[in-house]
Coordinates of C-alpha atoms and ligand atoms in Angstrom, one line a residue:
M42 CA 24.6 -43.7 28.7
S43 CA 22.2 -46.7 29.1
R44 CA 19.2 -45.9 31.4
P45 CA 18.8 -48.6 34.0
S46 CA 15.5 -50.6 33.4
R47 CA 14.4 -49.2 37.1
P48 CA 15.3 -46.2 39.1
T49 CA 17.4 -46.7 42.1
L50 CA 15.3 -46.0 45.0
V51 CA 16.4 -43.8 48.2
A52 CA 14.6 -43.2 51.5
A53 CA 15.0 -42.9 55.0
A54 CA 14.1 -46.3 56.8
T55 CA 13.7 -44.9 60.0
P56 CA 11.4 -42.2 61.4
P57 CA 12.1 -38.6 61.2
G58 CA 13.6 -36.8 64.3
R59 CA 16.7 -37.2 66.3
S60 CA 17.7 -40.7 67.4
A61 CA 21.1 -42.5 68.2
I62 CA 21.2 -43.6 64.3
A63 CA 19.0 -43.4 61.5
V64 CA 19.0 -45.6 58.5
V65 CA 18.8 -44.5 54.7
R66 CA 18.3 -47.2 52.1
L67 CA 19.3 -47.6 48.6
S68 CA 17.8 -50.1 46.4
G69 CA 18.3 -50.7 42.5
P70 CA 21.0 -50.9 40.1
D71 CA 22.8 -48.0 40.9
A72 CA 22.7 -48.4 44.5
W73 CA 26.7 -49.6 44.9
A74 CA 27.6 -46.9 42.4
I75 CA 26.1 -44.0 44.5
L76 CA 27.6 -45.8 47.3
E77 CA 30.8 -45.6 45.8
R78 CA 30.0 -41.7 45.3
L79 CA 29.2 -41.2 48.4
T80 CA 32.4 -42.9 50.0
G81 CA 34.9 -42.5 47.5
R82 CA 35.6 -46.0 48.0
D83 CA 35.8 -48.5 45.1
A84 CA 33.0 -51.2 44.9
S85 CA 35.4 -54.0 44.7
R86 CA 36.3 -52.9 48.2
W87 CA 33.1 -53.7 49.7
T88 CA 31.8 -57.0 50.5
P89 CA 28.3 -58.0 50.7
R90 CA 26.6 -58.6 54.0
T91 CA 29.3 -56.9 56.0
A92 CA 29.3 -54.0 58.0
S93 CA 32.0 -51.4 57.9
V94 CA 32.4 -47.8 58.8
A95 CA 33.1 -45.1 56.2
L96 CA 33.1 -41.3 55.8
L97 CA 30.3 -40.1 53.3
R98 CA 31.4 -37.0 51.9
D99 CA 29.4 -34.5 49.8
D100 CA 30.2 -33.4 45.9
T101 CA 32.8 -31.3 47.0
G102 CA 34.6 -33.7 49.2
A103 CA 33.4 -32.0 52.6
P104 CA 32.8 -34.7 55.4
V105 CA 29.0 -35.2 55.8
D106 CA 28.9 -37.8 58.4
E107 CA 30.5 -41.2 59.5
A108 CA 28.2 -44.2 59.1
L109 CA 27.9 -47.6 59.0
V110 CA 27.5 -49.2 55.6
L111 CA 26.1 -52.4 55.0
P112 CA 25.7 -53.5 51.4
F113 CA 23.6 -56.2 49.9
R114 CA 24.0 -57.7 46.4
G115 CA 20.7 -58.8 44.7
P116 CA 19.1 -61.2 44.8
N117 CA 20.3 -61.9 48.2
S118 CA 18.5 -58.9 49.7
Y119 CA 15.1 -57.7 50.9
T120 CA 14.1 -56.1 47.6
G121 CA 16.1 -58.9 45.6
E122 CA 18.1 -56.1 43.9
D123 CA 21.5 -54.6 44.8
L124 CA 21.0 -52.8 48.2
V125 CA 22.5 -50.5 50.6
E126 CA 21.8 -49.4 54.0
L127 CA 23.7 -46.5 55.4
H128 CA 23.5 -46.0 59.4
L129 CA 23.9 -42.3 59.9
H130 CA 23.8 -40.4 63.2
G131 CA 20.3 -39.8 63.9
N132 CA 20.0 -36.2 62.9
P133 CA 17.0 -35.3 60.4
V134 CA 20.0 -32.6 58.8
L135 CA 22.3 -35.4 58.0
V136 CA 19.4 -37.9 56.7
N137 CA 18.4 -35.1 54.3
R138 CA 21.6 -34.2 53.2
V139 CA 22.7 -37.9 52.4
I140 CA 19.2 -38.4 50.7
G141 CA 19.8 -35.0 48.6
L142 CA 23.6 -36.2 47.6
A143 CA 21.9 -39.7 46.5
L144 CA 19.5 -37.9 44.6
T145 CA 22.0 -35.8 42.6
Y146 CA 23.6 -39.2 41.9
G147 CA 20.8 -40.5 39.8
A148 CA 18.6 -42.2 42.9
T149 CA 14.8 -41.5 42.8
P150 CA 12.8 -41.0 46.3
A151 CA 10.8 -43.9 47.1
D152 CA 6.9 -43.8 47.7
A153 CA 5.5 -45.5 50.6
G154 CA 6.2 -49.0 50.6
A155 CA 8.3 -48.8 47.2
F156 CA 10.8 -51.2 48.8
T157 CA 8.2 -54.1 49.9
R158 CA 6.6 -53.6 46.7
R159 CA 10.0 -54.5 44.9
A160 CA 10.4 -57.5 47.2
V161 CA 6.9 -58.7 46.2
L162 CA 7.3 -58.1 42.3
A163 CA 10.9 -59.9 42.8
G164 CA 9.1 -62.9 44.3
R165 CA 11.0 -62.4 47.6
M166 CA 7.7 -62.1 49.8
G167 CA 4.3 -63.0 49.2
L168 CA 1.2 -60.9 49.6
P169 CA 0.1 -62.3 52.9
E170 CA 3.4 -61.9 53.9
A171 CA 3.6 -58.1 52.8
E172 CA 0.2 -57.7 54.7
A173 CA 1.8 -59.2 57.7
L174 CA 4.9 -56.7 57.5
A175 CA 2.3 -54.2 57.7
D176 CA 0.8 -55.7 60.8
L177 CA 4.0 -56.1 62.5
I178 CA 4.8 -52.5 62.5
D179 CA 1.2 -51.4 63.7
A180 CA 0.9 -53.8 66.4
V181 CA 0.1 -52.2 70.0
H182 CA 0.0 -55.4 71.7
P183 CA 3.0 -57.9 72.2
L184 CA 0.6 -60.9 71.3
A185 CA -0.6 -59.3 67.9
A186 CA 3.0 -58.3 67.3
S187 CA 4.1 -61.7 67.6
Q188 CA 1.0 -63.3 65.5
A189 CA 2.4 -60.8 62.7
L190 CA 5.6 -62.1 62.8
G191 CA 4.0 -65.6 62.6
R192 CA 2.1 -64.8 59.6
L193 CA 5.1 -62.8 58.1
R194 CA 6.9 -66.2 58.3
G195 CA 4.3 -67.8 56.4
A196 CA 1.4 -68.8 59.0
S197 CA -1.4 -67.3 56.8
R198 CA 0.1 -69.1 53.8
T199 CA 0.6 -72.3 55.3
W200 CA -3.0 -72.2 56.7
A201 CA -4.6 -71.1 53.4
E202 CA -3.0 -73.7 51.4
S203 CA -4.1 -76.4 53.6
R204 CA -7.7 -75.1 53.3
R205 CA -7.0 -75.0 49.6
R206 CA -6.2 -78.8 49.7
D207 CA -9.4 -79.6 51.7
L208 CA -11.2 -78.3 48.7
T209 CA -9.5 -80.0 46.3
E210 CA -9.8 -83.1 48.2
L211 CA -13.6 -82.2 48.1
L212 CA -13.4 -81.7 44.3
A213 CA -11.7 -84.8 43.7
Q214 CA -14.7 -86.8 45.0
L215 CA -17.3 -84.8 42.9
E216 CA -15.1 -85.0 40.0
A217 CA -15.4 -88.9 40.3
A218 CA -19.3 -88.6 40.6
V219 CA -19.0 -86.3 37.5
D220 CA -17.0 -88.8 35.2
F221 CA -18.8 -91.8 36.2
P222 CA -22.3 -90.9 36.1
E223 CA -23.3 -94.7 36.4
E224 CA -21.6 -94.4 40.0
P225 CA -23.9 -91.5 41.4
I226 CA -23.2 -90.4 45.3
S227 CA -25.2 -92.7 47.2
P228 CA -27.5 -90.6 49.9
E229 CA -25.4 -91.9 52.6
Q230 CA -22.3 -90.6 51.0
G231 CA -23.9 -87.3 50.2
T232 CA -24.7 -86.7 53.6
A233 CA -21.2 -87.4 54.7
L234 CA -19.9 -85.0 52.2
A235 CA -22.2 -82.4 52.9
L236 CA -20.8 -82.7 56.8
R237 CA -17.5 -82.3 55.6
V238 CA -18.2 -79.5 53.7
D239 CA -20.1 -77.7 56.3
E240 CA -17.0 -78.4 58.6
L241 CA -14.9 -76.8 56.2
A242 CA -17.0 -73.3 55.8
N243 CA -17.0 -73.4 60.1
R244 CA -13.3 -73.2 59.9
L245 CA -13.0 -70.7 57.3
D246 CA -15.7 -68.5 58.8
D247 CA -14.3 -69.1 62.5
E248 CA -10.7 -68.0 61.0
A249 CA -12.3 -64.8 59.4
R250 CA -14.1 -64.3 62.6
R251 CA -11.2 -64.3 64.8
A252 CA -8.8 -62.2 62.2
S253 CA -11.6 -59.4 62.9
A254 CA -11.4 -59.7 66.6
A255 CA -7.7 -59.5 66.6
R256 CA -7.2 -56.6 64.2
V257 CA -8.7 -54.3 67.0
W258 CA -5.0 -55.1 68.5
T259 CA -3.2 -54.0 65.3
R260 CA -4.8 -50.7 64.8
G261 CA -6.5 -49.6 68.3
A262 CA -10.2 -49.9 68.7
R263 CA -12.9 -47.5 67.3
L264 CA -15.3 -46.6 70.0
V265 CA -18.3 -44.5 69.2
L266 CA -20.7 -42.4 71.4
L267 CA -24.2 -42.4 70.4
G268 CA -27.4 -40.8 72.0
A269 CA -30.0 -38.3 72.1
P270 CA -28.9 -34.4 72.0
N271 CA -28.0 -33.3 75.4
A272 CA -27.2 -36.6 76.7
G273 CA -23.7 -35.5 77.6
K274 CA -21.7 -37.2 75.0
S275 CA -19.3 -34.4 73.9
T276 CA -18.6 -33.9 77.9
L277 CA -18.2 -37.9 78.4
L278 CA -15.5 -37.7 75.3
N279 CA -13.8 -34.9 76.8
R280 CA -13.7 -36.6 80.1
L281 CA -12.2 -39.6 78.7
V282 CA -9.5 -38.1 76.7
G283 CA -8.5 -35.6 79.3
E284 CA -9.2 -32.6 77.4
Q285 CA -11.8 -30.0 75.9
R286 CA -11.7 -31.5 72.6
A287 CA -15.4 -31.2 71.5
I288 CA -17.7 -28.4 72.4
V289 CA -20.3 -28.9 75.4
S290 CA -23.4 -26.8 75.6
Q291 CA -26.7 -27.0 77.4
E292 CA -28.4 -26.5 73.5
P293 CA -29.6 -29.7 72.0
G294 CA -27.8 -30.5 68.5
T295 CA -24.6 -28.5 69.6
T296 CA -22.4 -31.4 68.1
R297 CA -23.2 -31.4 64.0
D298 CA -20.2 -33.7 62.5
W299 CA -18.4 -36.3 64.6
V300 CA -15.6 -35.3 66.4
E301 CA -12.5 -37.9 67.1
A302 CA -9.9 -38.0 69.8
A303 CA -7.2 -40.5 70.7
T304 CA -6.7 -42.0 74.1
T305 CA -5.6 -45.4 75.9
I306 CA -7.8 -47.4 77.4
G307 CA -6.0 -50.1 79.4
R308 CA -3.2 -50.7 76.9
L309 CA -5.4 -50.3 73.9
P310 CA -5.1 -47.2 71.7
V311 CA -8.6 -46.4 71.5
Q312 CA -10.2 -43.9 68.6
L313 CA -13.2 -42.0 70.4
V314 CA -16.0 -40.6 68.1
D315 CA -18.5 -38.2 69.6
T316 CA -21.2 -37.9 67.1
A317 CA -24.3 -35.6 66.6
G318 CA -27.1 -36.2 68.9
L319 CA -29.9 -38.8 67.1
R320 CA -33.4 -37.1 66.9
D321 CA -35.7 -35.9 64.0
A322 CA -33.4 -32.7 63.4
P323 CA -35.4 -29.6 62.3
G324 CA -32.4 -28.6 60.0
S325 CA -30.9 -30.1 57.2
V326 CA -27.3 -29.6 58.4
E327 CA -28.1 -31.5 61.4
R328 CA -30.0 -33.9 59.7
E329 CA -26.9 -34.7 57.6
G330 CA -25.1 -34.9 61.0
V331 CA -27.6 -37.7 62.3
E332 CA -26.8 -39.6 59.1
R333 CA -23.0 -39.4 59.7
S334 CA -23.7 -40.7 63.4
R335 CA -25.2 -43.7 62.0
G336 CA -22.5 -44.1 59.5
Q337 CA -20.1 -44.0 62.4
A338 CA -21.9 -46.3 64.4
A339 CA -21.7 -48.9 61.5
E340 CA -18.0 -48.7 61.8
A341 CA -17.7 -49.0 65.4
D342 CA -15.7 -51.8 67.3
L343 CA -17.7 -50.7 70.4
L344 CA -20.9 -48.5 70.4
L345 CA -21.4 -46.5 73.5
L346 CA -25.1 -45.7 73.9
V347 CA -25.2 -42.6 75.9
A348 CA -28.6 -41.5 77.9
A349 CA -29.5 -39.4 80.6
P350 CA -32.2 -38.5 82.8
D351 CA -33.3 -35.6 80.3
A352 CA -32.1 -37.3 77.3
P353 CA -33.5 -41.0 77.1
W354 CA -32.1 -43.4 74.9
P355 CA -34.2 -43.4 71.8
D356 CA -35.4 -47.2 71.7
A357 CA -36.6 -46.7 68.2
E358 CA -33.2 -46.3 66.7
P359 CA -31.8 -49.0 64.6
L360 CA -28.5 -50.4 65.8
P361 CA -25.9 -52.2 63.5
P362 CA -26.5 -56.1 64.3
S363 CA -23.0 -57.2 65.0
I364 CA -21.5 -54.5 67.0
T365 CA -21.2 -54.8 70.8
T366 CA -22.8 -52.2 72.7
L367 CA -22.6 -50.8 76.2
R368 CA -25.2 -48.8 77.9
V369 CA -23.8 -45.4 79.7
W370 CA -26.4 -43.5 82.1
N371 CA -25.0 -40.3 82.2
K372 CA -25.9 -37.3 84.7
S373 CA -26.4 -40.0 87.4
D374 CA -25.6 -36.8 90.0
V375 CA -29.2 -35.8 88.8
A376 CA -31.1 -39.2 88.8
P377 CA -29.9 -43.0 88.9
P378 CA -30.3 -45.4 85.9
P379 CA -33.9 -46.6 85.4
T380 CA -32.6 -50.3 85.2
P381 CA -29.6 -51.9 86.2
D382 CA -28.0 -52.6 82.8
W383 CA -26.7 -49.0 82.4
I384 CA -23.4 -47.8 83.6
A385 CA -23.8 -45.0 86.0
V386 CA -21.6 -41.9 85.3
A387 CA -21.6 -38.3 86.0
A388 CA -19.2 -36.9 83.0
R389 CA -19.1 -33.5 84.0
D390 CA -17.5 -34.2 87.4
G391 CA -15.8 -37.5 86.6
L392 CA -17.9 -39.8 88.5
G393 CA -18.0 -43.3 87.5
I394 CA -15.3 -42.9 84.7
E395 CA -13.4 -45.7 86.1
A396 CA -16.0 -48.5 86.2
L397 CA -16.7 -47.3 82.6
T398 CA -13.5 -47.9 81.1
D399 CA -13.1 -51.1 83.2
A400 CA -16.4 -52.1 81.3
I401 CA -15.1 -51.2 78.0
E402 CA -12.0 -53.1 78.4
Q403 CA -13.9 -56.2 79.0
R404 CA -16.0 -55.6 76.0
L405 CA -13.0 -55.1 73.8
P406 CA -12.0 -58.7 72.6
L407 CA -9.0 -60.2 74.2
P408 CA -5.5 -61.0 72.2
E409 CA -6.0 -64.5 70.9
D410 CA -3.5 -67.2 70.4
Q411 CA -3.2 -68.6 66.9
V412 CA -4.7 -66.6 64.7
Q413 CA -4.2 -67.4 60.8
L414 CA -5.4 -64.4 59.2
G415 CA -4.6 -60.8 59.4
S416 CA -5.8 -58.0 57.0
L417 CA -9.4 -56.9 56.5
R418 CA -8.8 -58.1 52.9
Q419 CA -7.5 -61.5 54.0
E420 CA -10.8 -61.8 56.4
Q421 CA -13.0 -60.8 53.5
T422 CA -11.7 -63.1 50.9
C423 CA -11.9 -65.8 53.7
R424 CA -15.6 -64.9 54.3
V425 CA -16.1 -65.1 50.3
A426 CA -14.8 -68.7 50.3
A427 CA -17.1 -69.7 53.3
E428 CA -20.1 -68.5 51.4
H429 CA -19.3 -70.5 48.3
V430 CA -18.6 -73.6 50.5
R431 CA -21.6 -72.9 52.4
A432 CA -23.6 -72.9 49.0
A433 CA -21.9 -76.0 47.8
A434 CA -23.2 -77.9 51.2
M435 CA -26.5 -76.5 50.3
A436 CA -26.6 -77.8 46.8
I437 CA -25.2 -81.1 48.0
R438 CA -28.5 -81.3 50.2
A439 CA -30.7 -80.1 47.6
D440 CA -29.7 -83.0 45.6
A441 CA -28.2 -80.6 42.9
P442 CA -26.0 -82.2 40.3
P443 CA -22.4 -82.5 41.3
E444 CA -21.3 -79.9 38.5
I445 CA -23.1 -77.3 40.6
V446 CA -21.5 -78.3 43.7
A447 CA -18.2 -78.6 42.2
E448 CA -18.6 -75.1 40.8
E449 CA -19.2 -73.6 44.2
L450 CA -15.9 -75.3 45.3
R451 CA -14.0 -73.9 42.8
L452 CA -15.1 -70.4 43.3
A453 CA -14.0 -71.0 47.1
A454 CA -10.7 -72.2 45.9
R455 CA -10.4 -69.1 43.8
A456 CA -10.9 -66.8 46.6
L457 CA -8.4 -68.7 48.7
D458 CA -6.1 -67.9 45.5
R459 CA -6.6 -64.4 46.0
L460 CA -6.0 -64.3 49.7
L461 CA -2.8 -65.8 48.6
G462 CA -1.9 -63.5 46.0
I463 CA -1.5 -66.2 43.6
I464 CA -4.2 -64.2 41.5
D465 CA -4.6 -60.7 41.1
P466 CA -1.8 -59.5 43.2
E467 CA -1.5 -56.0 41.5
D468 CA -5.3 -55.3 42.4
V469 CA -4.2 -55.3 46.1
L470 CA -0.6 -53.9 46.0
D471 CA -1.5 -49.9 45.6
E472 CA -4.2 -50.2 48.5
L473 CA -1.6 -52.3 50.6
F474 CA 1.4 -50.1 50.2
S475 CA -0.8 -46.9 50.6
R476 CA -0.9 -48.0 54.5
F477 CA 3.3 -48.5 54.4
C478 CA 5.5 -45.7 55.7
I479 CA 8.1 -44.2 53.2
G480 CA 11.4 -46.3 53.6
K481 CA 9.7 -49.4 54.0
Ligands
GTP749 N1 -25.8 -32.7 85.5 C1 -25.1 -32.9 84.7 N2 -25.1 -32.2 83.5 C2 -24.2 -32.9 82.6 C3 -23.2 -33.9 82.8 N3 -22.5 -34.0 81.5 C4 -23.0 -33.1 80.8 N4 -24.0 -32.3 81.5 C5 -24.7 -31.2 80.6 O1 -25.4 -31.4 79.8 C6 -25.7 -30.8 78.4 C7 -25.2 -31.0 77.5 O2 -24.0 -31.7 77.1 P1 -23.1 -32.2 75.9 O3 -21.6 -32.8 76.2 O4 -23.0 -31.1 75.1 O5 -24.4 -32.9 75.3 P2 -24.4 -33.8 74.0 O6 -24.7 -35.2 73.8 O7 -22.8 -33.7 73.4 O8 -25.1 -32.8 73.1 P3 -25.3 -33.1 71.6 O9 -23.9 -32.4 71.1 O10 -26.3 -31.7 71.5 O11 -25.8 -34.0 71.0 C8 -24.5 -29.8 79.1 O12 -24.9 -28.3 79.5 C9 -23.3 -30.0 80.2 O13 -22.8 -29.4 81.0 C10 -23.2 -34.4 84.3 O14 -22.7 -35.5 84.4 N5 -24.0 -34.1 85.1
MG750 MG1 -22.0 -32.8 71.7

């Protein structure tokens, strides 16, 4: 028997658990043959893209489940291959049984994102669209979901392609100057060109910034509690999540490693992170803990600087520059805050917690309309493009030869090509699909 060029994948496309229906997907050269085995119905009796009800049987002929079957013929399918969706009754026992049968009939279990990877490799979907699909599934706000859908339908691609065209136009002007050195760019033309280049850099930077702010609404926000030992950070975390998650004690230096807990503030899922109190720690374990606190601070979307009458904020503490902060004065039952820029709470008895959560909500970015980029990867490649465009503007102003300016613009164009997945798509596929769920 000749081996198929690639295995036929099988996986549940719906999450485990009981539900009305559960979908099992098969994709690859044997998908229809496996369907024949499961139903005993010849392939010629199935019509692509037409749903029909069939009894699925095991290898002894015993009925397993009655399913709605939806077969597709490649290339007109999600993966570009032959693909079959089996809509079973939503019981994990049935799902596992059907997957087990498909495996005995020659299918291979699909890794996370394996179906979408095939879609990308078959050219059915581009890289920015696959990233948008992950965002669409992860989005925690309706606006974030609708933006992700827009990107899935090509918004990032359209946007990046038109920035790419802006670059091509600028390059054409410069190349004219390179090809006809007897007609150099005049100072006025140089000034006008530098302005256009600046404008493009601003657009790229602005879009990267918006993508970064919007991402909070896709994956939730990370809030890190930072402060001197004994300020009551652990007490505050417990209060915000409503359970005794972190150990609280009157002994300074209680928390050594960071502690995470999930909660919701407003409508936003939030990951709260309690950290070791900041001080010149006597022991090496606590010193490591303090270093970890700083590491956590650098990854925050919002930093809560926690202080208390007996644990003032360490003014010398360096803070990550671009991260938003909120000052929280705990133990206000003992003494009020020294200045009005502190939000007064008493974490132990719950005083002021509502005002604090309101303030947190206000500090987090609002979901914006019209965000063209999604993933961190897209944001970062866009920033790289912006840096090269800025370097080009500087070179123009410094009267550098047009070749130098053109080279920077070409590097920017390469960054946009990476964003679009035109070059080096394999480098990002593994990382991207590790975030996917099985069956997607
Ligand atoms: N009076 C008063 N005491 C509090 C309040 N919140 C916490 N405490 C007390 O302050 C002490 C320290 O609390 P923790 O939550 O362990 O402080 P921490 O900031 O996590 O301390 P480290 O883990 O050592 O950095 C405990 O004895 C708490 O009971 C409060 O609102 N009012
Ligand atoms: Mg603590």
